[in-house]
mmCIF file of C-alpha atoms in Angstrom:
data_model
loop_
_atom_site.group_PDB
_atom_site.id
_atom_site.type_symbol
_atom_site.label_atom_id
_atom_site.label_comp_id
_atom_site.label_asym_id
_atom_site.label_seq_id
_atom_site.Cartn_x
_atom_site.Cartn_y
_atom_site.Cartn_z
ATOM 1 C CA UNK A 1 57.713 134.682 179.439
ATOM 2 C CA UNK A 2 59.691 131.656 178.989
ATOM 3 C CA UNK A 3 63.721 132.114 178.585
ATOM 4 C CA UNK A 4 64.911 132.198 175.324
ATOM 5 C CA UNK A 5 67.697 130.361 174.123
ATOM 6 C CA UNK A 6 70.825 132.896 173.549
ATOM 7 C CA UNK A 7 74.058 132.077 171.020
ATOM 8 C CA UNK A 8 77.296 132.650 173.097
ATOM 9 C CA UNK A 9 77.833 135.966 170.674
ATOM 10 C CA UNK A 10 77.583 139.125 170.498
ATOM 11 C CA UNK A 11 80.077 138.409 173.446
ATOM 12 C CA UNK A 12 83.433 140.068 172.199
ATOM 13 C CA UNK A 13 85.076 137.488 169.283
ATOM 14 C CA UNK A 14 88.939 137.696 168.561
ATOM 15 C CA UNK A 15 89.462 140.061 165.779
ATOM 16 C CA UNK A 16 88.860 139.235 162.363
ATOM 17 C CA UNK A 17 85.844 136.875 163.614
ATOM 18 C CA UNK A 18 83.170 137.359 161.964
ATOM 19 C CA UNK A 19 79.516 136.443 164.767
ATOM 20 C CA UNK A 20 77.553 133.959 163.559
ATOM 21 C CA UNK A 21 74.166 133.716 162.584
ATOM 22 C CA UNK A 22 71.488 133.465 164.775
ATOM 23 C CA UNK A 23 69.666 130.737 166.194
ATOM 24 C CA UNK A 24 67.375 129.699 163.768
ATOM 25 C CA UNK A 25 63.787 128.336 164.815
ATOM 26 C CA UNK A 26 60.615 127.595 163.140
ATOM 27 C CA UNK A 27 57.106 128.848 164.487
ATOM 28 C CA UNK A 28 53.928 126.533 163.485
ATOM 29 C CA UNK A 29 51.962 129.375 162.154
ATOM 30 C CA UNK A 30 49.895 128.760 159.258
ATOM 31 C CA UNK A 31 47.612 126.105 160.499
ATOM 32 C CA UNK A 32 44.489 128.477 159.688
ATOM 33 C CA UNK A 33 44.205 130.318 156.574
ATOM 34 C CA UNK A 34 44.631 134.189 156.114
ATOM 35 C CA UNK A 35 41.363 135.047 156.035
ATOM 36 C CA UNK A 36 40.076 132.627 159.103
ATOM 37 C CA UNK A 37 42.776 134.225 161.098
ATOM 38 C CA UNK A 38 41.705 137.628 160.580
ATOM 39 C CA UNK A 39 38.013 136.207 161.583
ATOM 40 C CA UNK A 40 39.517 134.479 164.320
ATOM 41 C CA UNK A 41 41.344 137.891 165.789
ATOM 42 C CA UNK A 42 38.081 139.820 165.451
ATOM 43 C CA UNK A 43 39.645 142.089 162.998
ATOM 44 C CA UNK A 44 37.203 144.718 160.865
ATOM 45 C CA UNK A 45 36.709 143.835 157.056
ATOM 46 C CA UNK A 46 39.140 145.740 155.368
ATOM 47 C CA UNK A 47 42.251 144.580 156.961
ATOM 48 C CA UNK A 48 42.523 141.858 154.250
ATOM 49 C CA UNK A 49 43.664 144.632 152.066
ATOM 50 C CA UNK A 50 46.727 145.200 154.013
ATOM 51 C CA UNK A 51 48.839 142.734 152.096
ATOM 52 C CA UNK A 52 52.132 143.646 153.916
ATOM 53 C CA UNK A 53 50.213 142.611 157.644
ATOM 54 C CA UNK A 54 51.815 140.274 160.086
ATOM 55 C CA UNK A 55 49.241 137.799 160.011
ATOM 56 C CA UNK A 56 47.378 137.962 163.515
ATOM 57 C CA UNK A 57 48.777 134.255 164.001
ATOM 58 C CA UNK A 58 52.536 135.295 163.868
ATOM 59 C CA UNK A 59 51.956 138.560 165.651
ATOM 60 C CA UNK A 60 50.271 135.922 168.450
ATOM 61 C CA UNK A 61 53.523 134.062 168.584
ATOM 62 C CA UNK A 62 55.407 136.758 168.526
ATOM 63 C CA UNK A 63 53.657 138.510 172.139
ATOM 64 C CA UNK A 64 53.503 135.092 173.671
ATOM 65 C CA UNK A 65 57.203 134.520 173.441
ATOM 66 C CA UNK A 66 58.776 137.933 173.293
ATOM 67 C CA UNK A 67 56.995 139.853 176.082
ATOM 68 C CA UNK A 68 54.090 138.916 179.519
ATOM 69 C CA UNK A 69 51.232 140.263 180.154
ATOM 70 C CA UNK A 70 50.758 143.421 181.249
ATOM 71 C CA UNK A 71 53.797 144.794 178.458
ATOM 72 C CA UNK A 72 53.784 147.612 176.094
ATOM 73 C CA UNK A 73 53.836 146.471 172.478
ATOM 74 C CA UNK A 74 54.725 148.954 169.779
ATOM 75 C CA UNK A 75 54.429 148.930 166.003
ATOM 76 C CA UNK A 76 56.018 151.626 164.187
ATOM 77 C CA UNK A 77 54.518 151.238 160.907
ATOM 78 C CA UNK A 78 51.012 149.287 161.773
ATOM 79 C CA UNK A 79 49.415 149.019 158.684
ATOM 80 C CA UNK A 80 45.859 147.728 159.423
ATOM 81 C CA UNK A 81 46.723 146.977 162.950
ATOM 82 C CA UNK A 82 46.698 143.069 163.667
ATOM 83 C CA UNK A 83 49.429 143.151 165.605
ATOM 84 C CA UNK A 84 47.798 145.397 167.788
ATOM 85 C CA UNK A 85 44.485 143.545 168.253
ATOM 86 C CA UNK A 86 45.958 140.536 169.141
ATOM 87 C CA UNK A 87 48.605 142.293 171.304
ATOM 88 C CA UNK A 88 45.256 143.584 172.999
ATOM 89 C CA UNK A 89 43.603 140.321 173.129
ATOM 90 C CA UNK A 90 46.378 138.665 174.544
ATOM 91 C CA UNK A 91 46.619 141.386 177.568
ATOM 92 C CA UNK A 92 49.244 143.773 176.684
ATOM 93 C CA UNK A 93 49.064 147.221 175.846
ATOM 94 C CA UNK A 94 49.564 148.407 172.115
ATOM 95 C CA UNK A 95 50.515 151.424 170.391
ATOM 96 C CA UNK A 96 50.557 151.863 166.773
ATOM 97 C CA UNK A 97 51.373 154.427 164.352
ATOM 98 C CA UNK A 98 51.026 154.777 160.788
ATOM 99 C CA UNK A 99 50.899 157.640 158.367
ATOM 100 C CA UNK A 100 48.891 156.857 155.782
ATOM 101 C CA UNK A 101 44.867 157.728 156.452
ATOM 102 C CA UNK A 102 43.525 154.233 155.263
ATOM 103 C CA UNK A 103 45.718 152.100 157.093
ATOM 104 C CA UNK A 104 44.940 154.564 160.416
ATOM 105 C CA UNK A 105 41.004 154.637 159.674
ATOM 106 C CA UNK A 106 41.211 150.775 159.737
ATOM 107 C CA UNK A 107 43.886 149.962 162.732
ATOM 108 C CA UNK A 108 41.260 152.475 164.801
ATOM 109 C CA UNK A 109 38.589 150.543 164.053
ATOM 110 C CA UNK A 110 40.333 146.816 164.775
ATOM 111 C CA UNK A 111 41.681 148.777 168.041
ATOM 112 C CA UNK A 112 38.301 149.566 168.525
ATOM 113 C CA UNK A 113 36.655 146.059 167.636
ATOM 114 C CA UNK A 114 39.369 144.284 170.373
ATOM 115 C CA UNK A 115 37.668 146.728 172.764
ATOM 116 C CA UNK A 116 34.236 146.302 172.280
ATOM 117 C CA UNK A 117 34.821 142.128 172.733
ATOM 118 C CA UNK A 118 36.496 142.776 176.070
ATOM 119 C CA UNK A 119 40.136 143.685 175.790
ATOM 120 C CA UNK A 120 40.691 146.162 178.608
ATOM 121 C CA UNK A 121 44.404 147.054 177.875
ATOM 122 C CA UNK A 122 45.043 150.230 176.541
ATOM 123 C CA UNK A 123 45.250 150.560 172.792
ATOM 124 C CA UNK A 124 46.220 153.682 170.373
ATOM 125 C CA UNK A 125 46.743 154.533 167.315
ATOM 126 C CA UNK A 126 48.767 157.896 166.250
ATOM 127 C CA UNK A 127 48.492 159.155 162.394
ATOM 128 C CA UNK A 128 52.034 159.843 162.885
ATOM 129 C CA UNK A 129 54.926 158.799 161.172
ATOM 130 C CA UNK A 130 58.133 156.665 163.400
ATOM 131 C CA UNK A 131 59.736 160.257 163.990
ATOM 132 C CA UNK A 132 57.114 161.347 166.578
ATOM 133 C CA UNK A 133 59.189 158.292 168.558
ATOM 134 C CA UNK A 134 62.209 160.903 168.982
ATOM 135 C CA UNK A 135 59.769 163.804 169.857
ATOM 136 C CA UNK A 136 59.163 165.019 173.284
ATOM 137 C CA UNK A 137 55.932 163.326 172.432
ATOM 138 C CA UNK A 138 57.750 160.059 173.033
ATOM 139 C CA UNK A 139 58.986 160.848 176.194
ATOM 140 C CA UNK A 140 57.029 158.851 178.409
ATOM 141 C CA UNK A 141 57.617 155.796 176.446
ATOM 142 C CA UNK A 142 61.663 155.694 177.368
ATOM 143 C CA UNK A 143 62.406 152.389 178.781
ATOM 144 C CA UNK A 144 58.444 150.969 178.888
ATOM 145 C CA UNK A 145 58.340 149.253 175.429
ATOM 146 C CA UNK A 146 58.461 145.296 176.196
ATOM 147 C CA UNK A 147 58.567 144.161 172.345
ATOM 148 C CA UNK A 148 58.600 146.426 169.040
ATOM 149 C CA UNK A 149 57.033 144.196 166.769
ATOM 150 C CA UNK A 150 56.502 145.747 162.752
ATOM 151 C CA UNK A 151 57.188 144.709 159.752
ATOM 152 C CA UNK A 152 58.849 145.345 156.257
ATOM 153 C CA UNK A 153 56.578 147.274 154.027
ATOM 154 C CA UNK A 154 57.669 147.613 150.618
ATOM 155 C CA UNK A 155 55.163 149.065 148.901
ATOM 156 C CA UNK A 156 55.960 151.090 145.763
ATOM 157 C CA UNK A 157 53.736 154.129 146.515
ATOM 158 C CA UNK A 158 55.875 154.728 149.222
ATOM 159 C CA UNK A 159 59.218 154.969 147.560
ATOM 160 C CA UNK A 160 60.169 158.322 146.243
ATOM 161 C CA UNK A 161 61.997 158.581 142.933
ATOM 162 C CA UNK A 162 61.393 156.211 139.770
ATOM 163 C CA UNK A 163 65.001 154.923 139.958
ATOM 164 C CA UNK A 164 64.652 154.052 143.375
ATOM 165 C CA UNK A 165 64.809 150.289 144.630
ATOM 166 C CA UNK A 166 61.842 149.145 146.968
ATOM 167 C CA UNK A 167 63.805 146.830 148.909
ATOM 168 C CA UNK A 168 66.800 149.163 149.433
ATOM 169 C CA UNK A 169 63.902 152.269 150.062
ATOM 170 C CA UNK A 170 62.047 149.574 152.589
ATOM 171 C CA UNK A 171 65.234 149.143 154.593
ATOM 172 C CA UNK A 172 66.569 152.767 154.871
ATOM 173 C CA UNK A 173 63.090 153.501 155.940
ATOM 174 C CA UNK A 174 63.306 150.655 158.716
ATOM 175 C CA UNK A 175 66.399 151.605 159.715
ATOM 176 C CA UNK A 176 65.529 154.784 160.522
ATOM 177 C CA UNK A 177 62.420 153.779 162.204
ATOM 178 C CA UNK A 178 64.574 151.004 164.405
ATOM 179 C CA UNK A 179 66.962 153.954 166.044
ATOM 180 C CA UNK A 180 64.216 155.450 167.263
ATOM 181 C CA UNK A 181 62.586 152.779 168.581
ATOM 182 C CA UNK A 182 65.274 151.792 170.336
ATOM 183 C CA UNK A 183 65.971 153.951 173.617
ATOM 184 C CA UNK A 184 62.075 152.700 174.338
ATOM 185 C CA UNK A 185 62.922 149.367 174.662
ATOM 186 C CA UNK A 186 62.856 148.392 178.638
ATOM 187 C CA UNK A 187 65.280 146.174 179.745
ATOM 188 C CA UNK A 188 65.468 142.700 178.296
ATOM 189 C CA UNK A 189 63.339 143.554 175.747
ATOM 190 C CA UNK A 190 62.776 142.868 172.113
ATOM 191 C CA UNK A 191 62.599 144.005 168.747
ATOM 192 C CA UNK A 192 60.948 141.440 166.146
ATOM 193 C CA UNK A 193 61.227 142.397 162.723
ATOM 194 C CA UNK A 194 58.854 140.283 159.911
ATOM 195 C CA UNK A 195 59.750 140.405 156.292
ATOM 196 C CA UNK A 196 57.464 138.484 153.411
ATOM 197 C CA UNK A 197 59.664 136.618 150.959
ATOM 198 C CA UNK A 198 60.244 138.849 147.701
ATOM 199 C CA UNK A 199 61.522 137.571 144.317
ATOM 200 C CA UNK A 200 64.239 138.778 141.800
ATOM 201 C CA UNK A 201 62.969 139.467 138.263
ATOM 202 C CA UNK A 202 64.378 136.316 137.557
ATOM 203 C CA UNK A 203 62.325 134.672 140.161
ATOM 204 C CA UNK A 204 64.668 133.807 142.820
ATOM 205 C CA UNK A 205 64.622 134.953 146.582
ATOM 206 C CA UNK A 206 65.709 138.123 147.844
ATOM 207 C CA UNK A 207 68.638 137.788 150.304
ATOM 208 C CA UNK A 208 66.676 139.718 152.985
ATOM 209 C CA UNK A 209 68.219 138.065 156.140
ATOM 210 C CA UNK A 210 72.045 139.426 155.727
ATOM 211 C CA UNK A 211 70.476 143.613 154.974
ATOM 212 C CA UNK A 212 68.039 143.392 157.929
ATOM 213 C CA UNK A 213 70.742 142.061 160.645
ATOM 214 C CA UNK A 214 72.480 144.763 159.131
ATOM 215 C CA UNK A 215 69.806 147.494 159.416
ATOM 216 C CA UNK A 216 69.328 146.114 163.165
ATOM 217 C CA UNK A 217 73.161 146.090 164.222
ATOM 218 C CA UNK A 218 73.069 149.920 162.824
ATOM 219 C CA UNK A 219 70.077 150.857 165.761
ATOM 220 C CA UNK A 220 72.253 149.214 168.215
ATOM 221 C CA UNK A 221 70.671 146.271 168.288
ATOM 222 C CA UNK A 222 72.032 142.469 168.641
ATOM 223 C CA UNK A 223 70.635 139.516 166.349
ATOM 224 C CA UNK A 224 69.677 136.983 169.126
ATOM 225 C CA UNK A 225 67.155 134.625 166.916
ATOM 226 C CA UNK A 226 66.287 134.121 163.180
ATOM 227 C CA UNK A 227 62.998 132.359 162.864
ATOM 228 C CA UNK A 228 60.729 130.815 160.085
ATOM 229 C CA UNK A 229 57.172 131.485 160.862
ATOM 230 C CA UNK A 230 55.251 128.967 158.854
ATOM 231 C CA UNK A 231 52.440 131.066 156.798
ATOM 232 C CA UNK A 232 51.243 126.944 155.353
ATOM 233 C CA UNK A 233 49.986 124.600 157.001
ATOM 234 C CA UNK A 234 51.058 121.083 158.199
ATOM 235 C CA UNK A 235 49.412 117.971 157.881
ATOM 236 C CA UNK A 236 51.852 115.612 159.391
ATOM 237 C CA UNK A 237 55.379 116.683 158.506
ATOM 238 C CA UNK A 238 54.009 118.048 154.732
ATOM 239 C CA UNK A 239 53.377 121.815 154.176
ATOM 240 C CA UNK A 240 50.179 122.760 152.835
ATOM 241 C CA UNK A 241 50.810 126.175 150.820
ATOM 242 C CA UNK A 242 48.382 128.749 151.373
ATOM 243 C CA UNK A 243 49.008 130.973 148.597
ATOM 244 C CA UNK A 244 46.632 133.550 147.079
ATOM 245 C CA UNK A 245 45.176 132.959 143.786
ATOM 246 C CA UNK A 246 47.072 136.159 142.299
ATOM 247 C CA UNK A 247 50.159 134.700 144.457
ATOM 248 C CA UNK A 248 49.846 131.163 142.494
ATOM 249 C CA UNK A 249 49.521 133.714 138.782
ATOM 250 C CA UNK A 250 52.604 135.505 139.522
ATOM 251 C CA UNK A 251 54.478 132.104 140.290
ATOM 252 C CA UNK A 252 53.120 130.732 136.928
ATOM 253 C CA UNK A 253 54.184 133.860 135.321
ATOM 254 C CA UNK A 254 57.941 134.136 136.619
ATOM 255 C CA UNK A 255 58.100 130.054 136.226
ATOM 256 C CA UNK A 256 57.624 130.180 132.180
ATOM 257 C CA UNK A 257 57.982 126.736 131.947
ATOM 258 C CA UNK A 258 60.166 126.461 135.064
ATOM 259 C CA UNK A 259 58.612 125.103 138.418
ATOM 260 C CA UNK A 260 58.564 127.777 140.819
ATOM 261 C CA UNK A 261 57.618 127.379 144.516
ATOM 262 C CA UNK A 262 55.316 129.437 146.421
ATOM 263 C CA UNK A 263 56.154 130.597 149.715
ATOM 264 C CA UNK A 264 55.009 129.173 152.905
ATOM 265 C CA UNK A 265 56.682 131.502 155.525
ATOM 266 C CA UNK A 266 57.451 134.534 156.966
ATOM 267 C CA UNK A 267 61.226 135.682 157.746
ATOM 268 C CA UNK A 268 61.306 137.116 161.431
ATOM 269 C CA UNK A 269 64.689 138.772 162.740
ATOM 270 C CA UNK A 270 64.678 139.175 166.660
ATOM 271 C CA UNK A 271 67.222 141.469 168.544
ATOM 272 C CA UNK A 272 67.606 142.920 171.745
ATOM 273 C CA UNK A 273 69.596 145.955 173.565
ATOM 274 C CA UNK A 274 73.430 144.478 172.434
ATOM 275 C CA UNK A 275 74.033 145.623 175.934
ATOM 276 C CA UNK A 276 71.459 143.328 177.100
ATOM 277 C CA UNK A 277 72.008 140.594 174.586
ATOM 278 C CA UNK A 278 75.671 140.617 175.414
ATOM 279 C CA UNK A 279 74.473 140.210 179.347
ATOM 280 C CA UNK A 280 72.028 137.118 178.229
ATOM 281 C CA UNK A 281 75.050 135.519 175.862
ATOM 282 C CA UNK A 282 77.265 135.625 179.322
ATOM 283 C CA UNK A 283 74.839 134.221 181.522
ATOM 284 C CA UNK A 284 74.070 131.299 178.927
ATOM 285 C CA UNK A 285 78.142 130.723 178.496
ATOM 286 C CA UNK A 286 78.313 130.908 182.373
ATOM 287 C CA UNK A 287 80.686 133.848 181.869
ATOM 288 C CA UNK A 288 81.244 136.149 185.356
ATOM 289 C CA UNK A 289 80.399 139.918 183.957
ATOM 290 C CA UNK A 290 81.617 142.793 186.075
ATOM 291 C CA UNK A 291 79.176 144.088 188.395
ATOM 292 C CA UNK A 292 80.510 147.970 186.564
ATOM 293 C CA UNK A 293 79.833 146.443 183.464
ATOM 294 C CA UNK A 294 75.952 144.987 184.122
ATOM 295 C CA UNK A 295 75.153 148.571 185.132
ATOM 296 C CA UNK A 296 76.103 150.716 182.436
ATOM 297 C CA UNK A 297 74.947 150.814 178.519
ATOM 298 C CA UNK A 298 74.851 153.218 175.932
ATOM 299 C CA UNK A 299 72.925 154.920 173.743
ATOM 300 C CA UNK A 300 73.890 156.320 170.331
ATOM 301 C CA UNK A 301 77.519 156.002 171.897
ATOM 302 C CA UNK A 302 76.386 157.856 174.972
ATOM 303 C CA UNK A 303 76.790 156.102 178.702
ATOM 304 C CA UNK A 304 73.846 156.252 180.447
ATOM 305 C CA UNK A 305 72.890 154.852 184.161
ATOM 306 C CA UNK A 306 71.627 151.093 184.023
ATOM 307 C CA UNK A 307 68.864 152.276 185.920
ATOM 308 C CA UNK A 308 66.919 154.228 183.368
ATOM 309 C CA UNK A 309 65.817 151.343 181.708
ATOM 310 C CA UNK A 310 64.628 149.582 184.762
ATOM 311 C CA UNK A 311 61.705 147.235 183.830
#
């Protein structure tokens, strides 16, 4: 894996500082269309109707960046599964888990398809919801997970109670799911949140960057990267939108005479283990850490041995 760039924070900042944001970085990811990169990751027919996936291109980006062969990649909510057939097909080992029985009938039979064309890693899928994770069930997993890789699902069928806001019901949900993903990270590790532009009635963009640093930070995790992952493609330096034909309807019908632009990305928020990320930020800065201090961390404001999370 290549070594990522690190901001000089979440080292301690004099009080009343408030961090920065992250690095910011922009992935070349939309140079095939949806539907040619499902065909191109092997995935079952179906898995188009997932329209909350990480497209298999991203989720390729993603596992070639964040983690080396060989790792354990987990998505807590997998939907259809792509990013656990390409986690497979790029030679790391995938778990998935999802609660609803369409979206685990389908990631089976993508985990299944990856299989069949040669992927030997191991792959599962549990019809389980992101609680199982803090089960004795999830014991084994404690300190193996390389790169927790899910994304955003906002889908209204999920949220309970009419006066209930998707977004706000989206991120609780995540939130919840991130703390107990997070004592199964391994050491130097990642977590890679990806979040689909949403609109306001009025059809501006959701401020989804500042709630899901937030909803990170509140698992005990550090913002080390913001990225753009390009869902258009580029010819030269222009974007080439490729927007759905119900996408282009809706942005006709919010516009009402007003231009509105489509979207041509994917928001990704990266974190690690603020113990870890606070480590990386020292190194980068050059900054001598006490040996007493690399070999501690804790968890849920409990101090635990460095060495349980040894890769």
């Amino acid at each position: 894996m290549n070594d990522r760039p690190t901001a000089r924070w979440p080292l301690p900042l004099p009080p009343g500082e408030e961090p920065p944001m992250p690095p910011l970085s922009v992935w070349p990811t939309g140079q095939r269309d949806p539907l040619a990169q499902l065909r191109d990751a092997g995935c079952v027919p179906g898995t188009e109707t997932d329209t909350e996936r990480i497209p298999p291109a991203v989720a390729a980006h993603a596992i070639a960046t964040y983690t080396r062969p060989g790792d354990l990649v987990l998505d807590p909510d997998c939907g259809a599964g792509t990013v656990l057939t390409t986690a497979l097909r790029a030679g790391r080992h995938a778990l998935g888990l999802t609660a609803r029985t369409r979206w685990w009938t389908l990631a089976r039979a993508n985990v299944t398809a990856a299989k069949t064309a040669g992927a030997w890693r191991d792959g599962s899928v549990l019809d389980a919801r992101p609680k199982v994770l803090a089960t004795v069930r999830a014991a084994g997993l404690i300190g193996r997970v390389g790169l927790v890789l899910t994304t955003l699902r906002t889908e209204r069928d999920r949220v309970s109670g009419p006066d209930r806001d998707p977004v706000e019901s989206a991120l609780a949900d995540l939130a919840t799911t991130l703390l107990y993903c997070e004592p199964l990270l391994r050491s130097g590790g990642y977590v890679a949140v990806v979040a689909r532009p949403l609109r306001h009635p009025d059809g501006s963009l959701v401020d989804l960057t500042t709630p899901l640093i937030a909803t990170g930070t509140s698992a005990g995790l550090a913002p080390v990267e913001r990225c753009i992952a390009l869902t258009a493609g580029l010819r030269g330096s222009r974007p080439v939108t490729r927007a759905s034909l119900a996408e282009r309807r809706a942005a006709r019908a919010r516009a009402a005479g007003t231009p509105t632009a489509l979207t041509a990305h994917r928001e990704v928020l990266v974190f690690q283990l603020a113990h870890d990320a606070t480590l990386a930020a020292a190194a980068a800065a050059d900054i001598p850490w006490p040996m007493d201090e690399a070999t501690r961390f804790i968890v849920h404001g409990v101090e635990r041995p460095r060495g349980r999370r040894a890769a």
